[in-house]
Amino acid sequence: MPRLNSRADLEELRKEILAKRDPNKPRITVCSGTACSASGARQVAVALEEEIRKRGLDAEVELKKTGCHGFCEKGPLVVVYPQEICYVRVRPEDVPEIVQSVKENRIISRLLYVGPGKERISRESEIPFYKYQKRIVFGLNRQVDPKSIEDYIASGGYGALAKALFEMSPEQVLEEIKKADLRGRGGGGFPAGKKWETARNALGEPKYVIVNCDEGDPGAYMDRSLMEGNPHRVLEGLIIGAYAIGAREGFIYVREEYPLAVENVKVAIKQAEEYGLLGENILGSGFDFHVRVHRGAGAFVSGESTALMNAIEGRVGEPRMKYIHTAVSGIKGKPSCLNNVETWANVPLIIEHGADWFRSIGTEKSKGTKIFSLVGKVNDTGLVEVPMGITLRDIIYKIGGGIKGGKKFKAVQTGGPSGGVIPEEYLDTPVDFDRLVELGSMMGSGGMIVMDEDTCMVDIARFFVGFLLEESCGKCVPCREGLRVLHSILTDICEGRGRDEDLKLIEEIAETMKETSLCALGTTAANPVLTTLKYFRSEYEAHIRERRCPAKVCKSLIAYYIDPEACQACGACLKNCPVGAVEGGEDEIHRIDQDKCTKCGTCYEVCAFNAVKKISGEPVPPSPPRGTRPRAKR
Amino acid sequence: MGKVKLEIDGKEVVAEEGMTVLEAARLVGAEIPTLCHDERLEPYGACRVCTVEIERGGKTRMVAACGFPVENGLKVRTRSPRLDRMRKTLIELAAVSAGEWEEGSKFWTLVREYGADPSRFASRVQIKPTKCIVCGLCVRTCSDVTGDGVIGFVGRGINRRVVIFPEKAQNCWTCRYCQEVCPTGKISPAGPLHSFPSIDDVLAGRV
Ligand SMILES: Cc1cc2nc3c(=O)[nH]c(=O)nc-3n(C[C@H](O)[C@H](O)[C@H](O)COP(=O)(O)O)c2cc1C
Ligand code: FES
Ligand code: FES
C-alpha cells in the first residue's frame, strides 16, 4: 500500500474500497472479542471459513471477524447481513446450517435470541438489549474487522483527522472539544477540553498525550472492547488530540492482562504508519506524531494518573503527591495529557459531526453517551452504550431485561469498587456525572452491578473494601490502615461481633480517608461503606443489635433447619450434604446437626419440597424426636 | 525566584515561589506536625499528619502541607478542632502497624500531643505490629546517601514493608542515618542490618 500523502489520497482510497464492496452481498460476521473467543467464536470462525470454501462460496459470501458487540453473555455471536440476523450461542456444529440458510435467504429460528415473552427475535436492532442503546462510540465495533485499517477507512475513518489537519487550526480543534463539553470517561468526569488547554498552554517540551487502558475495575471491560474491537478509532482520537495540544509523542498504556487489545492496537499503529496516518508528516500536513504501547502490570492503582506516569517512566506504578496537575507536569515533568480510552474514542465523532451534534445528546452538564458494563442479577448482561440522562430503571429493566429469576431489585452499584450503591427509590434518577455524585456514588469508568433482594449490603461493603485493601499501594496511612481497620470492623459485623460504637467508628475513619488520602483510591474508598450505611443503615443495625442478617447471607448469622411438617424424608439433602450434617432415614424426618453444619446451603438448594428453611436472628426450632415419620405417612 | 503572598493562621506571609506550605509556615513559626518529612528529601506524602486546611476561590479543602506549593492569595489554617480530630485519627491509624515505639521518639511525642489512643483501632485488628509506620524515611535517606538503596520496599497495601536487599548489603557503611530519621525508633543503634528481614525471607513468607 502506498503512503497517503494528502487528504485527497485518503478520499480516493475510501472510494476505491467502497467501489469494490457490494452492500447487498451476504456477509457473515463473527464476533472475535475476548469473551466470544473464550466461548468458542474462534472455532466457529474456522468452521465458517471451511464451510464457505468447501461450498465454493468465497465470491458470494463474505466472512468478517469483528470486534466485541457487548452482548458477550450470549456469545459466540454471529450476525448475517444485510438482513442483520443475529444468532446467539453459536456452536461450530451450527455452521453448515448457517451457510446453507444464507444461500437460501432463510432464518434459523432455534439460534435466535429468545425475548422476555418467549418470542424469537431475528433482527439484532430489535433485541431489547440493543434496541434501547445509543451506540455512537461502540456501534462500529460490530461492523469492522479490528485488524483491517481498510474497514475503518471505508466507514469514514480518519476523515475527522483529515478535517482537523486541513480545515482546522489546533486552537479550533481545542475550541470544538471545549464547546462539546466532552468530559473524561475514566473516572472523575473532568472536562477534556480544559485539560487539553492546560497541557497546550503549559511550558515545557516535549508534550505527551496518553491513553489510559488500565481498566482495573473488576467486571468492567468497555475499554478493552473498544481497544481490541476498534483500535483505529482510539488512535484517531489520540492523533487529533496531539495536534490540538501540540504533542509529538504519545503512549498507549494497556494492562498486561489484555493481550488481544495489545495485539490489535499494535497492528493498528503499524498500519496507520504505513498509510501515512501516523509518524512523520501525517497525510502530507507537516504534522508529526509518534506513539508507543506501554504494557502495564495491571494493578488497579496503576490506572491513577500519577501512578500510570510513574510506570511509563519505568518506576514503580504507585501514586505520587500531585498538587500540580499532570497536564502541566507529568511524564518526566513535562506537560502530559492523560485521557481514558472512551474519552479519546469520542474525539473523532465530535470533530466529524461537530460539537453541536454532540451537545444534542445527554443532559445539561453531561453530554454524549456513556458505555456501562451492566452485570449482576439482570437477565441480559453486557456492555451498553446509552445517552447520558437515561434512567437507571431503563438501563436495568429495558436493556437488561429486569431482575433474574423474578426476584426483587435491591440496589445498583455504580462507579466500580469505590463507587456507591443506589437503592430502589432513586431508580428514576437520570444517569449523569453529577447526579450520581449527588447520590454518594459516581460514574467511575462505568461499572454497574445490579443486586437483588438476596444481597446483604454489609457483606457487599466488606467485599469492595476487601478488594481495595488488596489493591491499595500502601503508601499513605489513611488509605492503607483505614482500609485495614474498616475491613476488620465490617468482618466483625458480618460475623456477629459488631459493637454499638462501630458505625460511629466507620464514619470517623471514612471522613479521615476522604479528606486526607494521597490519591483518589483512598479518598473514594469509603464510598461503598458510606452509601450502604446511608441507604441501608437498618441492615447494619440488625447485624449489630439483633445478630441478624436480613438478607440471610452472612454465614455466622444464619442457620438452616428442616421443617418437620414439610419434610418428605426423600433423602436428597441427606445424600448431598458435603459434611454429613443431615441425619434421618428412609421413613424418618431429616434433621440438621447444627454443630456439623457449615451453612453451605446445599440442602436448601436440593430440597424439592421447600422443607429446608433459612433463618437469621431467631433460635433454631427443636427437631422432632428420632424416628418421627413424615406427615403423609403418620 | 518571585515572591508569593499568602496568609497562614491569619498572618500574612511572604514566601518564595516554589516553597511548600510547610516551609512557609515555618517562616512564621506555625507548627505543623510531620512524620514522613525531612527537609533534605523530596516531599513524599505518606503520613498525612501535616494535613492543613486551605481556602482558595471561596473553596476550602484539606491538603498535605509538606507537598502543597504556596500561591498568591492562599489562606491556610494549620490548627482547628476538625484538623486536630483528623490528625488524632491518623496517628491512631498509624499506631495499628506501629504497635509500639520508643519513648521520646517523634511518634511518641505526637501521640501525647494529640491525646491519641493508640489502641483504639489497633485493638480491632489482629496483626503483629512491626514498629514501622512505612513512612519511607529510612528508604529514601538510604538511597540518597548510598546512591543505591540498601533498603527498600516490597509488597503492596498492608503487606508493604521495608527490607534490606542482601545483595546490596555490602554498600551499607553503617552511617546510621536511617536510625536517626526513624520516627518510631524502630531501627536499633546496630543499624538496619539486624533488624530488617531480608528480601528472601519476605518473599518466602518466613517473616
Ligand atoms: C485508583 C484509581 C484507578 C484508576 N483507574 C483508571 C483506569 O483504569 N482507567 C482510566 O481511564 N482512568 C482511571 N483512573 C482515573 C485516572 O486517574 C484519570 O483521571 C483518567 O484516566 C483521566 O482520563 P479522563 O479524564 O478521560 O477520564 C483511576 C483513578 C484512580 C484513583
Ligand atoms: S466478545 Fe463477543 S460480544 Fe463481547
Ligand atoms: S509529613 Fe506530609 S504527609 Fe507526612
Short mmCIF file of C-alpha atoms in Angstrom, two decimals, chain A residues 333-521:
data_model
loop_
_atom_site.label_atom_id
_atom_site.label_comp_id
_atom_site.label_asym_id
_atom_site.label_seq_id
_atom_site.Cartn_x
_atom_site.Cartn_y
_atom_site.Cartn_z
CA GLY A 333 7.97 16.70 34.48
CA LYS A 334 6.59 17.58 31.05
CA PRO A 335 3.00 18.53 30.18
CA SER A 336 1.14 15.24 29.80
CA CYS A 337 -2.47 14.88 28.83
CA LEU A 338 -3.99 11.61 30.01
CA ASN A 339 -7.44 10.54 28.94
CA ASN A 340 -9.44 7.39 29.09
CA VAL A 341 -9.92 5.11 26.05
CA GLU A 342 -13.56 6.04 25.70
CA THR A 343 -12.81 9.75 26.01
CA TRP A 344 -10.35 9.53 23.11
CA ALA A 345 -12.79 7.45 21.08
CA ASN A 346 -15.35 10.26 21.27
CA VAL A 347 -12.99 12.80 19.76
CA PRO A 348 -13.21 11.80 16.06
CA LEU A 349 -17.01 11.82 16.33
CA ILE A 350 -17.06 15.35 17.72
CA ILE A 351 -14.72 16.63 15.02
CA GLU A 352 -16.61 14.83 12.27
CA HIS A 353 -20.16 15.74 13.31
CA GLY A 354 -19.48 18.93 15.24
CA ALA A 355 -19.84 19.98 18.85
CA ASP A 356 -23.50 20.93 18.40
CA TRP A 357 -24.40 17.42 17.35
CA PHE A 358 -22.57 16.02 20.36
CA ARG A 359 -24.23 18.51 22.69
CA SER A 360 -27.65 17.48 21.43
CA ILE A 361 -27.18 14.14 23.22
CA GLY A 362 -27.24 13.95 27.00
CA THR A 363 -28.06 16.22 29.91
CA GLU A 364 -27.23 19.82 30.67
CA LYS A 365 -23.84 19.11 32.20
CA SER A 366 -23.07 15.66 30.79
CA LYS A 367 -23.06 15.42 27.03
CA GLY A 368 -22.90 12.43 24.75
CA THR A 369 -23.18 8.78 25.69
CA LYS A 370 -21.54 6.51 28.21
CA ILE A 371 -20.70 2.84 27.95
CA PHE A 372 -21.59 0.81 31.03
CA SER A 373 -20.69 -2.68 31.96
CA LEU A 374 -24.03 -3.99 33.13
CA VAL A 375 -23.56 -7.07 35.29
CA GLY A 376 -25.07 -8.82 38.28
CA LYS A 377 -28.60 -10.02 38.75
CA VAL A 378 -30.12 -8.80 35.48
CA ASN A 379 -31.38 -11.08 32.75
CA ASP A 380 -29.20 -9.65 29.98
CA THR A 381 -25.73 -8.55 30.94
CA GLY A 382 -23.08 -6.91 28.80
CA LEU A 383 -21.72 -3.61 27.57
CA VAL A 384 -24.35 -1.00 26.96
CA GLU A 385 -23.90 2.43 25.48
CA VAL A 386 -26.64 4.83 26.47
CA PRO A 387 -27.25 8.56 26.19
CA MET A 388 -26.41 10.46 29.37
CA GLY A 389 -29.65 11.17 31.21
CA ILE A 390 -31.26 7.78 30.66
CA THR A 391 -32.69 6.49 33.94
CA LEU A 392 -31.20 3.64 35.92
CA ARG A 393 -34.58 1.96 35.61
CA ASP A 394 -34.44 1.98 31.81
CA ILE A 395 -30.94 0.53 31.81
CA ILE A 396 -31.84 -2.23 34.23
CA TYR A 397 -35.34 -3.09 33.03
CA LYS A 398 -35.50 -2.15 29.35
CA ILE A 399 -31.95 -3.01 28.31
CA GLY A 400 -31.06 -5.52 30.99
CA GLY A 401 -34.47 -7.18 30.87
CA GLY A 402 -35.12 -6.85 34.60
CA ILE A 403 -34.04 -8.91 37.56
CA LYS A 404 -33.14 -12.55 37.11
CA GLY A 405 -35.50 -15.23 38.35
CA GLY A 406 -38.28 -12.72 39.06
CA LYS A 407 -36.55 -11.56 42.23
CA LYS A 408 -36.90 -8.10 43.69
CA PHE A 409 -34.41 -5.36 42.87
CA LYS A 410 -32.46 -4.13 45.87
CA ALA A 411 -29.68 -1.81 44.76
CA VAL A 412 -27.33 -0.98 41.94
CA GLN A 413 -23.67 -0.28 42.47
CA THR A 414 -22.13 2.19 40.04
CA GLY A 415 -18.63 3.52 39.61
CA GLY A 416 -16.55 0.43 40.28
CA PRO A 417 -15.16 -0.70 43.61
CA SER A 418 -15.03 2.80 45.03
CA GLY A 419 -18.43 3.82 43.77
CA GLY A 420 -21.57 3.60 45.81
CA VAL A 421 -24.82 1.69 45.93
CA ILE A 422 -28.09 3.28 44.91
CA PRO A 423 -31.40 1.96 46.28
CA GLU A 424 -34.73 1.48 44.54
CA GLU A 425 -36.14 4.90 45.41
CA TYR A 426 -33.59 6.52 43.09
CA LEU A 427 -34.11 4.22 40.10
CA ASP A 428 -35.65 7.06 38.13
CA THR A 429 -32.59 9.21 38.52
CA PRO A 430 -31.20 10.31 35.17
CA VAL A 431 -27.71 8.94 34.93
CA ASP A 432 -25.04 11.56 34.54
CA PHE A 433 -21.77 12.55 36.22
CA ASP A 434 -23.26 14.95 38.72
CA ARG A 435 -26.43 13.13 39.68
CA LEU A 436 -24.53 10.00 40.60
CA VAL A 437 -22.17 12.02 42.78
CA GLU A 438 -25.15 13.65 44.48
CA LEU A 439 -26.34 10.18 45.44
CA GLY A 440 -22.97 9.40 47.03
CA SER A 441 -21.81 7.25 44.13
CA MET A 442 -20.09 8.14 40.88
CA MET A 443 -19.88 7.35 37.20
CA GLY A 444 -16.38 5.97 37.59
CA SER A 445 -15.42 4.23 34.42
CA GLY A 446 -18.90 2.75 34.03
CA GLY A 447 -19.23 -0.34 36.19
CA MET A 448 -22.85 -1.16 37.01
CA ILE A 449 -23.61 -4.09 39.26
CA VAL A 450 -27.25 -4.94 39.87
CA MET A 451 -28.15 -6.58 43.16
CA ASP A 452 -31.33 -8.40 44.11
CA GLU A 453 -33.08 -8.98 47.43
CA ASP A 454 -30.71 -11.82 48.31
CA THR A 455 -27.78 -9.42 48.69
CA CYS A 456 -26.54 -8.36 52.10
CA MET A 457 -25.40 -4.76 52.00
CA VAL A 458 -22.90 -5.13 54.82
CA ASP A 459 -21.37 -8.10 53.06
CA ILE A 460 -21.20 -6.11 49.82
CA ALA A 461 -19.45 -3.21 51.57
CA ARG A 462 -16.99 -5.67 53.03
CA PHE A 463 -16.39 -7.18 49.59
CA PHE A 464 -15.47 -3.85 47.98
CA VAL A 465 -13.39 -2.73 50.93
CA GLY A 466 -11.62 -6.08 50.70
CA PHE A 467 -10.89 -5.52 47.02
CA LEU A 468 -9.49 -2.05 47.66
CA LEU A 469 -7.48 -3.34 50.60
CA GLU A 470 -5.76 -5.74 48.19
CA GLU A 471 -5.26 -3.02 45.60
CA SER A 472 -4.12 -0.08 47.73
CA CYS A 473 -0.46 0.65 47.12
CA GLY A 474 0.06 1.01 50.85
CA LYS A 475 1.96 4.24 50.65
CA CYS A 476 -0.22 6.54 52.75
CA VAL A 477 -1.54 5.88 56.23
CA PRO A 478 -5.25 6.76 55.88
CA CYS A 479 -5.77 4.51 52.86
CA ARG A 480 -3.64 1.58 53.98
CA GLU A 481 -4.62 1.50 57.66
CA GLY A 482 -8.10 2.93 57.15
CA LEU A 483 -8.98 0.11 54.78
CA ARG A 484 -7.43 -2.47 57.08
CA VAL A 485 -9.45 -1.28 60.07
CA LEU A 486 -12.65 -0.82 58.05
CA HIS A 487 -12.33 -4.32 56.68
CA SER A 488 -11.80 -5.73 60.11
CA ILE A 489 -14.78 -3.90 61.59
CA LEU A 490 -17.04 -4.94 58.70
CA THR A 491 -15.92 -8.53 59.11
CA ASP A 492 -16.77 -8.32 62.80
CA ILE A 493 -20.24 -7.04 61.95
CA CYS A 494 -20.81 -9.79 59.34
CA GLU A 495 -19.64 -12.43 61.77
CA GLY A 496 -21.78 -11.31 64.66
CA ARG A 497 -19.16 -9.46 66.64
CA GLY A 498 -20.32 -5.95 65.77
CA ARG A 499 -20.47 -3.38 68.52
CA ASP A 500 -22.73 -0.41 69.03
CA GLU A 501 -19.96 2.09 68.57
CA ASP A 502 -18.86 0.58 65.23
CA LEU A 503 -20.98 2.75 62.98
CA LYS A 504 -19.51 5.90 64.51
CA LEU A 505 -16.03 4.46 64.15
CA ILE A 506 -16.67 3.65 60.48
CA GLU A 507 -17.86 7.16 59.80
CA GLU A 508 -14.88 8.70 61.51
CA ILE A 509 -12.38 6.61 59.57
CA ALA A 510 -14.28 7.26 56.34
CA GLU A 511 -14.13 11.01 56.85
CA THR A 512 -10.40 10.96 57.53
CA MET A 513 -9.73 8.77 54.50
CA LYS A 514 -11.81 11.00 52.29
CA GLU A 515 -10.12 14.22 53.37
CA THR A 516 -6.53 13.18 53.81
CA SER A 517 -5.63 10.30 51.49
CA LEU A 518 -2.85 10.72 48.96
CA CYS A 519 -4.77 9.70 45.84
CA ALA A 520 -8.32 9.15 44.70
CA LEU A 521 -8.20 5.46 45.57
#
